């Protein structure tokens, strides 16, 4: 991860083919009032709710968590920070996705939309985030390579699923931006995604929140305070599938790298008055790294 994200401008018409941004813009242009008011987002995590809940608490944002398939979960934001800080919805959710994925073994696909555009951002570990954007009328405004990367990182079929993704990147006068997102969800159903009723792409944030609250098994995710967060994080790490990485030289090297990467990112975001998800990303790195070092030391004393 670079020490300072590079700015990304809003996408131009399809003929310009701008590359999808790997980081949110350093000085994003605020969305218009109408566009921001109609905005919404969903965060699809390729993990079960038990695994997602602990990591999502570190975002320090109120969210609703529900299962979205046998191996998937979906997070629905309860707040609308894109209305408060001037950062557009795509920048906010890109930061959230990066924060969730950077310390986790599973990828996060953020779906977002407003009155002007719709798109998706995929975050997976320390790898560069990739995204794709459609203008409101459905005009593709991204690179084909982004779709190929998305398919590879999500483990989609390189032939059948890739053909469907390619179709989403070609002009289609009959498909607007919301239809493009629904087409993306249709492809993801073959990877096991089943969005619960009422959580369809394109719905306003208030409607998504109301629908999520009515679902069975929904969990409220919010910041529990440092003591409970640390305890929950330790429980999740100890019972996870990465046992060999919990202690020993590899665990210490990994934890040290997380702290070394997280501190500059956290300092950068705080100097810019808290850059939304990037503050959370730095916080996740520092907390995960510090916990890893503390756990390794405690196990050495046992």
XYZ file of C-alpha atoms in Angstrom:
302
model
C 0.000 0.000 0.000
C 1.454 3.353 -0.904
C 2.094 5.974 1.709
C -0.265 8.450 0.068
C -3.180 7.563 -2.239
C -3.230 9.257 -5.576
C -6.179 11.368 -6.723
C -8.779 9.802 -8.976
C -11.069 11.947 -11.055
C -14.686 11.218 -11.848
C -15.049 8.965 -14.887
C -15.470 10.508 -18.330
C -17.670 9.145 -21.109
C -16.965 5.638 -22.361
C -14.663 6.738 -25.180
C -12.130 8.076 -22.645
C -11.869 4.705 -20.859
C -10.410 5.961 -17.556
C -8.689 3.383 -15.383
C -10.505 2.376 -12.197
C -9.067 4.040 -9.134
C -7.006 1.912 -6.757
C -7.525 4.402 -3.921
C -10.091 7.078 -3.179
C -9.371 10.544 -4.454
C -7.282 12.761 -2.229
C -9.490 15.748 -3.087
C -12.795 14.292 -4.332
C -15.410 16.500 -5.828
C -18.485 16.367 -3.596
C -21.538 14.835 -5.138
C -24.470 17.083 -5.874
C -27.182 17.199 -3.227
C -29.612 15.137 -5.275
C -27.010 12.566 -6.227
C -25.830 12.116 -2.635
C -29.387 11.910 -1.278
C -30.240 9.028 -3.611
C -26.981 7.210 -2.937
C -26.719 3.766 -1.428
C -24.207 0.991 -0.916
C -23.819 -2.675 -0.052
C -20.664 -4.451 1.077
C -20.497 -8.101 0.005
C -17.986 -10.136 2.032
C -16.984 -13.650 1.016
C -17.220 -14.963 4.573
C -19.900 -15.971 7.024
C -21.366 -13.372 9.421
C -19.414 -14.742 12.417
C -16.137 -13.943 10.647
C -17.267 -10.576 9.290
C -18.784 -9.197 12.476
C -15.548 -8.845 14.456
C -13.675 -7.111 11.626
C -16.631 -4.856 10.771
C -16.711 -3.530 14.335
C -13.312 -1.915 13.735
C -14.837 0.325 11.059
C -16.514 2.201 13.909
C -19.616 2.624 11.740
C -23.109 1.383 12.551
C -24.048 -1.343 10.089
C -26.490 -4.191 9.686
C -25.037 -7.620 8.897
C -26.940 -10.510 7.350
C -26.122 -13.704 5.491
C -26.111 -13.458 1.681
C -25.511 -17.083 0.762
C -23.732 -20.124 2.238
C -20.316 -18.430 2.201
C -21.271 -14.754 1.829
C -22.441 -11.907 4.049
C -23.698 -8.429 3.251
C -23.204 -5.261 5.292
C -25.789 -2.479 5.020
C -24.652 0.930 6.342
C -27.044 2.491 8.824
C -25.551 5.943 8.390
C -24.865 8.057 5.314
C -21.407 9.584 5.799
C -21.298 10.702 2.149
C -23.842 13.360 3.149
C -21.671 14.662 5.989
C -18.047 14.991 4.941
C -18.296 15.862 1.268
C -16.644 12.620 0.144
C -18.768 10.830 -2.500
C -20.254 7.437 -1.845
C -17.721 5.566 -3.988
C -14.811 6.999 -1.981
C -16.463 6.146 1.334
C -17.219 2.533 0.478
C -13.843 1.984 -1.199
C -12.207 2.872 2.105
C -14.539 0.558 4.003
C -13.852 -2.317 1.616
C -10.093 -1.825 1.914
C -10.315 -1.696 5.713
C -12.335 -4.916 5.881
C -10.180 -6.849 3.437
C -6.690 -5.730 4.425
C -6.586 -7.858 7.576
C -8.824 -10.676 6.371
C -8.370 -13.781 4.194
C -11.576 -13.051 2.258
C -12.379 -10.419 -0.413
C -14.904 -7.600 -0.151
C -16.951 -6.308 -3.079
C -18.521 -2.890 -2.519
C -21.524 -1.970 -4.674
C -22.432 1.720 -4.753
C -24.669 4.103 -6.667
C -26.021 7.631 -6.728
C -28.069 9.681 -9.196
C -25.117 10.146 -11.555
C -23.183 6.881 -11.514
C -23.053 3.331 -10.227
C -20.139 1.004 -9.757
C -18.266 -1.608 -7.788
C -14.949 -1.785 -5.950
C -13.173 -5.037 -5.070
C -10.654 -5.209 -2.223
C -8.630 -8.330 -1.426
C -5.865 -8.303 1.166
C -2.929 -6.014 0.376
C -3.512 -6.129 -3.362
C -4.499 -3.038 -5.320
C -8.222 -2.403 -5.265
C -10.004 -2.564 -8.609
C -13.278 -1.021 -9.630
C -15.643 -0.339 -12.465
C -18.038 2.540 -13.093
C -21.147 3.034 -15.223
C -22.699 6.407 -15.923
C -26.368 6.853 -15.075
C -27.488 5.855 -18.580
C -25.442 2.647 -18.389
C -22.458 3.850 -20.421
C -19.377 1.831 -19.368
C -16.624 4.064 -17.969
C -13.895 1.628 -16.990
C -11.276 -0.740 -18.348
C -11.913 -4.312 -19.460
C -8.912 -5.398 -17.395
C -10.833 -4.485 -14.238
C -13.515 -7.040 -15.078
C -10.917 -9.734 -15.696
C -9.231 -8.975 -12.386
C -12.575 -9.048 -10.597
C -13.393 -12.457 -12.074
C -9.987 -13.889 -11.143
C -9.990 -12.642 -7.548
C -13.531 -13.859 -6.912
C -12.826 -17.254 -8.447
C -15.463 -16.891 -11.165
C -15.603 -19.139 -14.213
C -13.038 -17.763 -16.696
C -15.276 -18.614 -19.662
C -18.991 -18.421 -18.855
C -18.828 -15.802 -16.100
C -16.240 -13.772 -17.971
C -18.525 -13.629 -21.013
C -21.293 -12.199 -18.824
C -18.924 -9.641 -17.299
C -17.666 -8.651 -20.740
C -21.261 -7.911 -21.743
C -21.532 -5.485 -18.807
C -18.544 -3.564 -20.170
C -20.061 -3.119 -23.656
C -22.543 -0.375 -24.673
C -26.196 -1.338 -24.294
C -28.881 1.262 -24.902
C -31.431 -0.859 -23.012
C -29.463 -1.063 -19.725
C -28.986 1.842 -17.327
C -26.479 1.866 -14.460
C -28.806 0.109 -12.013
C -29.463 -2.646 -14.562
C -25.702 -3.094 -14.890
C -25.409 -3.690 -11.147
C -28.275 -6.169 -11.250
C -26.444 -7.950 -14.061
C -23.327 -8.116 -11.893
C -25.342 -9.629 -9.043
C -26.738 -12.208 -11.479
C -23.174 -13.292 -12.289
C -22.299 -13.464 -8.596
C -25.219 -15.783 -7.888
C -23.214 -18.504 -9.640
C -20.519 -17.926 -7.007
C -23.048 -18.425 -4.210
C -24.338 -14.870 -3.612
C -28.015 -14.664 -2.652
C -29.043 -11.154 -1.681
C -31.895 -11.114 0.880
C -35.245 -9.605 -0.168
C -35.257 -5.809 -0.277
C -31.484 -5.436 -0.610
C -31.362 -4.772 -4.332
C -28.778 -2.484 -5.938
C -30.134 0.961 -6.731
C -32.362 1.342 -3.669
C -31.841 4.458 -1.522
C -29.891 3.953 1.698
C -32.949 4.544 3.900
C -34.926 1.855 2.088
C -32.033 -0.615 2.314
C -31.713 0.003 6.041
C -35.434 -0.469 6.636
C -35.473 -3.703 4.625
C -32.416 -5.096 6.424
C -33.952 -4.443 9.846
C -36.893 -6.667 8.951
C -34.748 -9.669 7.980
C -34.391 -12.713 10.185
C -30.955 -13.209 11.680
C -29.839 -9.624 11.104
C -27.033 -8.444 13.384
C -26.294 -4.883 14.451
C -22.623 -4.062 14.120
C -21.252 -1.103 16.029
C -18.092 -0.112 17.849
C -18.142 -1.920 21.246
C -15.274 -0.006 22.835
C -11.613 -0.933 22.919
C -11.798 -3.620 25.603
C -14.568 -5.650 23.965
C -13.092 -5.097 20.500
C -9.695 -6.434 21.581
C -11.288 -9.430 23.316
C -13.423 -10.250 20.265
C -10.464 -9.854 17.922
C -8.337 -12.233 20.010
C -11.109 -14.835 20.129
C -11.578 -14.635 16.355
C -7.864 -14.890 15.606
C -7.301 -17.823 17.971
C -10.170 -19.861 16.519
C -9.467 -18.969 12.864
C -7.937 -21.127 10.141
C -4.552 -19.386 10.186
C -3.132 -21.190 13.208
C 0.450 -21.468 11.912
C 0.539 -17.686 11.528
C -0.578 -16.916 15.079
C 2.861 -17.190 16.705
C 6.472 -17.671 15.755
C 8.772 -15.844 13.332
C 6.213 -15.621 10.513
C 3.545 -14.229 12.843
C 5.937 -11.591 14.206
C 7.043 -10.584 10.706
C 3.444 -10.264 9.496
C 2.324 -8.291 12.566
C 5.304 -5.972 12.290
C 4.543 -5.319 8.623
C 0.913 -4.478 9.461
C 1.960 -1.934 12.094
C 4.620 -0.448 9.797
C 2.041 -0.025 7.009
C -0.811 1.138 9.260
C 0.915 3.908 11.205
C 1.813 6.088 8.169
C -1.640 5.541 6.662
C -3.342 6.483 9.929
C -1.148 9.570 10.315
C -1.847 10.628 6.715
C -5.606 10.306 7.132
C -5.669 12.165 10.460
C -3.630 15.034 8.999
C -6.407 15.369 6.441
C -9.078 15.514 9.163
C -10.032 11.817 9.078
C -10.389 10.521 5.531
C -13.298 8.182 6.236
C -12.437 4.602 5.412
C -8.694 5.315 5.182
C -8.581 6.145 8.871
C -10.329 2.833 9.477
C -7.887 1.012 7.200
C -4.910 2.376 9.143
C -6.639 1.544 12.409
C -7.330 -2.037 11.330
C -3.685 -2.529 10.309
C -2.299 -1.111 13.552
C -4.755 -2.994 15.770
C -4.286 -6.303 13.946
C -0.510 -5.936 13.989
C -0.358 -4.936 17.655
C -2.643 -7.805 18.631
C -0.507 -10.232 16.637
C 2.653 -9.134 18.442
C 0.951 -9.208 21.845
C -0.528 -12.658 21.237
C 2.812 -14.065 20.095
C 4.516 -12.724 23.210
C 1.802 -14.051 25.498
C 2.021 -17.514 23.938
C 5.806 -17.500 24.400
C 5.282 -16.997 28.150
C 2.847 -19.932 28.376
